[in-house]
JSON list of C-alpha atoms in Angstrom, two decimals:
[
{"chain": "D", "resi": 293, "resn": "GLN", "atom": "CA", "xyz": [-3.78, 26.13, 71.94]},
{"chain": "D", "resi": 294, "resn": "VAL", "atom": "CA", "xyz": [-3.93, 28.93, 69.32]},
{"chain": "D", "resi": 295, "resn": "GLN", "atom": "CA", "xyz": [-7.07, 30.59, 69.08]},
{"chain": "D", "resi": 296, "resn": "PHE", "atom": "CA", "xyz": [-8.45, 32.77, 66.26]},
{"chain": "D", "resi": 297, "resn": "VAL", "atom": "CA", "xyz": [-11.26, 35.48, 65.95]},
{"chain": "D", "resi": 298, "resn": "GLU", "atom": "CA", "xyz": [-12.21, 36.02, 62.48]},
{"chain": "D", "resi": 299, "resn": "SER", "atom": "CA", "xyz": [-14.69, 38.50, 61.18]},
{"chain": "D", "resi": 300, "resn": "GLY", "atom": "CA", "xyz": [-15.71, 40.56, 58.22]},
{"chain": "D", "resi": 301, "resn": "GLY", "atom": "CA", "xyz": [-17.20, 38.03, 55.94]},
{"chain": "D", "resi": 302, "resn": "GLY", "atom": "CA", "xyz": [-20.62, 38.05, 54.57]},
{"chain": "D", "resi": 303, "resn": "TRP", "atom": "CA", "xyz": [-22.47, 38.79, 51.07]},
{"chain": "D", "resi": 304, "resn": "VAL", "atom": "CA", "xyz": [-21.48, 41.40, 48.58]},
{"chain": "D", "resi": 305, "resn": "GLN", "atom": "CA", "xyz": [-22.45, 42.20, 44.94]},
{"chain": "D", "resi": 306, "resn": "PRO", "atom": "CA", "xyz": [-19.83, 42.00, 42.25]},
{"chain": "D", "resi": 307, "resn": "GLY", "atom": "CA", "xyz": [-17.39, 44.87, 42.35]},
{"chain": "D", "resi": 308, "resn": "GLY", "atom": "CA", "xyz": [-18.04, 45.44, 46.13]},
{"chain": "D", "resi": 309, "resn": "SER", "atom": "CA", "xyz": [-15.45, 45.32, 48.83]},
{"chain": "D", "resi": 310, "resn": "LEU", "atom": "CA", "xyz": [-15.10, 43.68, 52.29]},
{"chain": "D", "resi": 311, "resn": "ARG", "atom": "CA", "xyz": [-12.21, 43.70, 54.96]},
{"chain": "D", "resi": 312, "resn": "LEU", "atom": "CA", "xyz": [-11.74, 40.61, 56.96]},
{"chain": "D", "resi": 313, "resn": "SER", "atom": "CA", "xyz": [-9.95, 40.52, 60.23]},
{"chain": "D", "resi": 314, "resn": "CYS", "atom": "CA", "xyz": [-8.10, 37.91, 62.26]},
{"chain": "D", "resi": 315, "resn": "GLU", "atom": "CA", "xyz": [-6.71, 38.03, 65.58]},
{"chain": "D", "resi": 316, "resn": "ALA", "atom": "CA", "xyz": [-4.63, 35.06, 66.75]},
{"chain": "D", "resi": 317, "resn": "SER", "atom": "CA", "xyz": [-3.86, 34.54, 70.53]},
{"chain": "D", "resi": 318, "resn": "GLY", "atom": "CA", "xyz": [-2.35, 31.52, 72.61]},
{"chain": "D", "resi": 319, "resn": "SER", "atom": "CA", "xyz": [-0.47, 31.97, 75.81]},
{"chain": "D", "resi": 320, "resn": "GLY", "atom": "CA", "xyz": [2.85, 30.16, 75.74]},
{"chain": "D", "resi": 321, "resn": "PHE", "atom": "CA", "xyz": [2.91, 30.25, 71.79]},
{"chain": "D", "resi": 322, "resn": "SER", "atom": "CA", "xyz": [5.37, 32.11, 69.52]},
{"chain": "D", "resi": 323, "resn": "ILE", "atom": "CA", "xyz": [3.41, 33.35, 66.39]},
{"chain": "D", "resi": 324, "resn": "TYR", "atom": "CA", "xyz": [5.37, 33.72, 63.30]},
{"chain": "D", "resi": 325, "resn": "ALA", "atom": "CA", "xyz": [4.00, 34.05, 59.73]},
{"chain": "D", "resi": 326, "resn": "MET", "atom": "CA", "xyz": [0.31, 34.58, 59.38]},
{"chain": "D", "resi": 327, "resn": "GLY", "atom": "CA", "xyz": [-2.03, 34.44, 56.17]},
{"chain": "D", "resi": 328, "resn": "TRP", "atom": "CA", "xyz": [-5.10, 33.75, 54.44]},
{"chain": "D", "resi": 329, "resn": "HIS", "atom": "CA", "xyz": [-6.26, 30.69, 52.39]},
{"chain": "D", "resi": 330, "resn": "ARG", "atom": "CA", "xyz": [-9.55, 30.12, 50.94]},
{"chain": "D", "resi": 331, "resn": "GLN", "atom": "CA", "xyz": [-11.63, 27.12, 49.67]},
{"chain": "D", "resi": 332, "resn": "ALA", "atom": "CA", "xyz": [-14.52, 27.36, 47.35]},
{"chain": "D", "resi": 333, "resn": "PRO", "atom": "CA", "xyz": [-16.93, 24.52, 47.31]},
{"chain": "D", "resi": 334, "resn": "GLY", "atom": "CA", "xyz": [-15.66, 21.45, 45.46]},
{"chain": "D", "resi": 335, "resn": "SER", "atom": "CA", "xyz": [-12.21, 23.21, 45.11]},
{"chain": "D", "resi": 336, "resn": "GLN", "atom": "CA", "xyz": [-8.83, 22.68, 46.86]},
{"chain": "D", "resi": 337, "resn": "ARG", "atom": "CA", "xyz": [-7.83, 25.09, 49.50]},
{"chain": "D", "resi": 338, "resn": "GLU", "atom": "CA", "xyz": [-5.65, 27.54, 47.86]},
{"chain": "D", "resi": 339, "resn": "LEU", "atom": "CA", "xyz": [-3.38, 30.46, 49.26]},
{"chain": "D", "resi": 340, "resn": "VAL", "atom": "CA", "xyz": [-4.47, 33.90, 49.16]},
{"chain": "D", "resi": 341, "resn": "ALA", "atom": "CA", "xyz": [-1.72, 35.87, 50.99]},
{"chain": "D", "resi": 342, "resn": "THR", "atom": "CA", "xyz": [0.87, 35.66, 53.69]},
{"chain": "D", "resi": 343, "resn": "ILE", "atom": "CA", "xyz": [2.70, 38.27, 55.67]},
{"chain": "D", "resi": 344, "resn": "THR", "atom": "CA", "xyz": [5.78, 37.81, 58.06]},
{"chain": "D", "resi": 345, "resn": "PRO", "atom": "CA", "xyz": [6.07, 39.66, 61.53]},
{"chain": "D", "resi": 346, "resn": "GLY", "atom": "CA", "xyz": [8.37, 42.19, 59.46]},
{"chain": "D", "resi": 347, "resn": "GLY", "atom": "CA", "xyz": [5.89, 42.91, 57.12]},
{"chain": "D", "resi": 348, "resn": "ILE", "atom": "CA", "xyz": [7.09, 40.96, 54.02]},
{"chain": "D", "resi": 349, "resn": "THR", "atom": "CA", "xyz": [4.01, 39.88, 51.94]},
{"chain": "D", "resi": 350, "resn": "ASN", "atom": "CA", "xyz": [3.28, 37.48, 49.31]},
{"chain": "D", "resi": 351, "resn": "TYR", "atom": "CA", "xyz": [0.18, 37.15, 46.92]},
{"chain": "D", "resi": 352, "resn": "ALA", "atom": "CA", "xyz": [-1.35, 34.45, 44.87]},
{"chain": "D", "resi": 353, "resn": "ASP", "atom": "CA", "xyz": [-1.16, 35.82, 41.22]},
{"chain": "D", "resi": 354, "resn": "SER", "atom": "CA", "xyz": [-4.92, 35.27, 40.80]},
{"chain": "D", "resi": 355, "resn": "MET", "atom": "CA", "xyz": [-5.63, 37.99, 43.32]},
{"chain": "D", "resi": 356, "resn": "LYS", "atom": "CA", "xyz": [-4.31, 40.48, 40.54]},
{"chain": "D", "resi": 357, "resn": "GLY", "atom": "CA", "xyz": [-3.54, 43.34, 43.04]},
{"chain": "D", "resi": 358, "resn": "ARG", "atom": "CA", "xyz": [-7.29, 43.48, 44.23]},
{"chain": "D", "resi": 359, "resn": "PHE", "atom": "CA", "xyz": [-6.55, 42.19, 47.68]},
{"chain": "D", "resi": 360, "resn": "THR", "atom": "CA", "xyz": [-4.04, 43.74, 50.42]},
{"chain": "D", "resi": 361, "resn": "ILE", "atom": "CA", "xyz": [-2.84, 41.84, 53.45]},
{"chain": "D", "resi": 362, "resn": "SER", "atom": "CA", "xyz": [-1.89, 44.04, 56.48]},
{"chain": "D", "resi": 363, "resn": "ARG", "atom": "CA", "xyz": [-0.54, 43.07, 59.99]},
{"chain": "D", "resi": 364, "resn": "ASP", "atom": "CA", "xyz": [-0.57, 44.40, 63.50]},
{"chain": "D", "resi": 365, "resn": "THR", "atom": "CA", "xyz": [2.46, 42.31, 64.78]},
{"chain": "D", "resi": 366, "resn": "ASP", "atom": "CA", "xyz": [1.97, 43.33, 68.42]},
{"chain": "D", "resi": 367, "resn": "LYS", "atom": "CA", "xyz": [-1.80, 42.05, 68.39]},
{"chain": "D", "resi": 368, "resn": "ASN", "atom": "CA", "xyz": [-0.94, 39.18, 66.32]},
{"chain": "D", "resi": 369, "resn": "ALA", "atom": "CA", "xyz": [-3.62, 40.39, 63.90]},
{"chain": "D", "resi": 370, "resn": "ILE", "atom": "CA", "xyz": [-3.93, 40.11, 60.23]},
{"chain": "D", "resi": 371, "resn": "TYR", "atom": "CA", "xyz": [-6.25, 41.88, 57.84]},
{"chain": "D", "resi": 372, "resn": "LEU", "atom": "CA", "xyz": [-7.29, 41.24, 54.09]},
{"chain": "D", "resi": 373, "resn": "GLN", "atom": "CA", "xyz": [-8.75, 44.16, 52.29]},
{"chain": "D", "resi": 374, "resn": "MET", "atom": "CA", "xyz": [-10.69, 42.89, 49.29]},
{"chain": "D", "resi": 375, "resn": "ASN", "atom": "CA", "xyz": [-11.53, 45.04, 46.30]},
{"chain": "D", "resi": 376, "resn": "ASN", "atom": "CA", "xyz": [-13.66, 44.67, 43.22]},
{"chain": "D", "resi": 377, "resn": "LEU", "atom": "CA", "xyz": [-14.84, 41.21, 44.47]},
{"chain": "D", "resi": 378, "resn": "GLN", "atom": "CA", "xyz": [-16.08, 38.78, 41.90]},
{"chain": "D", "resi": 379, "resn": "PRO", "atom": "CA", "xyz": [-18.35, 35.46, 41.90]},
{"chain": "D", "resi": 380, "resn": "ASP", "atom": "CA", "xyz": [-15.17, 33.47, 41.89]},
{"chain": "D", "resi": 381, "resn": "ASP", "atom": "CA", "xyz": [-14.00, 35.01, 45.05]},
{"chain": "D", "resi": 382, "resn": "THR", "atom": "CA", "xyz": [-16.99, 33.22, 46.76]},
{"chain": "D", "resi": 383, "resn": "ALA", "atom": "CA", "xyz": [-15.26, 30.86, 49.21]},
{"chain": "D", "resi": 384, "resn": "VAL", "atom": "CA", "xyz": [-14.78, 30.21, 53.03]},
{"chain": "D", "resi": 385, "resn": "TYR", "atom": "CA", "xyz": [-11.61, 32.39, 53.80]},
{"chain": "D", "resi": 386, "resn": "TYR", "atom": "CA", "xyz": [-9.41, 30.68, 56.68]},
{"chain": "D", "resi": 387, "resn": "CYS", "atom": "CA", "xyz": [-6.83, 32.58, 58.89]},
{"chain": "D", "resi": 388, "resn": "VAL", "atom": "CA", "xyz": [-3.68, 30.57, 59.33]},
{"chain": "D", "resi": 389, "resn": "ALA", "atom": "CA", "xyz": [-0.67, 31.03, 61.63]},
{"chain": "D", "resi": 390, "resn": "ASP", "atom": "CA", "xyz": [2.72, 29.23, 62.11]},
{"chain": "D", "resi": 391, "resn": "ALA", "atom": "CA", "xyz": [3.46, 29.07, 65.51]},
{"chain": "D", "resi": 392, "resn": "SER", "atom": "CA", "xyz": [5.49, 27.04, 68.12]},
{"chain": "D", "resi": 393, "resn": "ASN", "atom": "CA", "xyz": [4.85, 26.08, 71.79]},
{"chain": "D", "resi": 394, "resn": "LYS", "atom": "CA", "xyz": [7.22, 27.76, 73.98]},
{"chain": "D", "resi": 395, "resn": "TYR", "atom": "CA", "xyz": [7.25, 24.95, 76.42]},
{"chain": "D", "resi": 396, "resn": "THR", "atom": "CA", "xyz": [7.72, 22.00, 73.94]},
{"chain": "D", "resi": 397, "resn": "LEU", "atom": "CA", "xyz": [11.08, 20.79, 73.67]},
{"chain": "D", "resi": 398, "resn": "GLY", "atom": "CA", "xyz": [12.78, 21.94, 70.43]},
{"chain": "D", "resi": 399, "resn": "ARG", "atom": "CA", "xyz": [9.82, 24.32, 69.75]},
{"chain": "D", "resi": 400, "resn": "PRO", "atom": "CA", "xyz": [8.69, 22.67, 66.40]},
{"chain": "D", "resi": 401, "resn": "LEU", "atom": "CA", "xyz": [6.68, 24.73, 64.18]},
{"chain": "D", "resi": 402, "resn": "ARG", "atom": "CA", "xyz": [3.08, 23.96, 63.35]},
{"chain": "D", "resi": 403, "resn": "GLN", "atom": "CA", "xyz": [0.25, 25.38, 61.31]},
{"chain": "D", "resi": 404, "resn": "TYR", "atom": "CA", "xyz": [-2.89, 26.46, 63.19]},
{"chain": "D", "resi": 405, "resn": "TRP", "atom": "CA", "xyz": [-6.32, 27.18, 61.44]},
{"chain": "D", "resi": 406, "resn": "GLY", "atom": "CA", "xyz": [-9.03, 29.28, 62.15]},
{"chain": "D", "resi": 407, "resn": "GLN", "atom": "CA", "xyz": [-12.67, 28.18, 61.86]},
{"chain": "D", "resi": 408, "resn": "GLY", "atom": "CA", "xyz": [-13.09, 30.39, 58.59]},
{"chain": "D", "resi": 409, "resn": "THR", "atom": "CA", "xyz": [-15.50, 33.00, 57.60]},
{"chain": "D", "resi": 410, "resn": "GLN", "atom": "CA", "xyz": [-17.72, 32.89, 54.78]},
{"chain": "D", "resi": 411, "resn": "VAL", "atom": "CA", "xyz": [-17.52, 35.28, 51.67]},
{"chain": "D", "resi": 412, "resn": "THR", "atom": "CA", "xyz": [-20.39, 35.29, 49.08]},
{"chain": "D", "resi": 413, "resn": "VAL", "atom": "CA", "xyz": [-20.19, 37.38, 46.05]},
{"chain": "D", "resi": 414, "resn": "SER", "atom": "CA", "xyz": [-23.45, 37.34, 43.75]},
{"chain": "D", "resi": 415, "resn": "SER", "atom": "CA", "xyz": [-25.72, 39.80, 42.13]}
]
């Protein structure tokens, strides 16, 4: 199975910064695009940012340039630098990876999710 180690969440005052980290691992899996999604209490899960192994990035417009995703492809690790955080950014942030099992016939792609890390922004 694909496993995730997520870190960097916590509490910060409005205007502060946090850097999230996620390293995915799984023997027998090929990992492709990775990204971050978030879910606030009572809200639907939403896309934050994605990045391909080649470094192509995509951001939700609501991030307004405050967030930056980066990747270490060799380590299957991604990072999310979050600046000028606001209370609306409070959510559980989930690391996600598109991956396929090398030993499954046809190697179908599936989406795998980490446990999530809590980000709380308040004064």
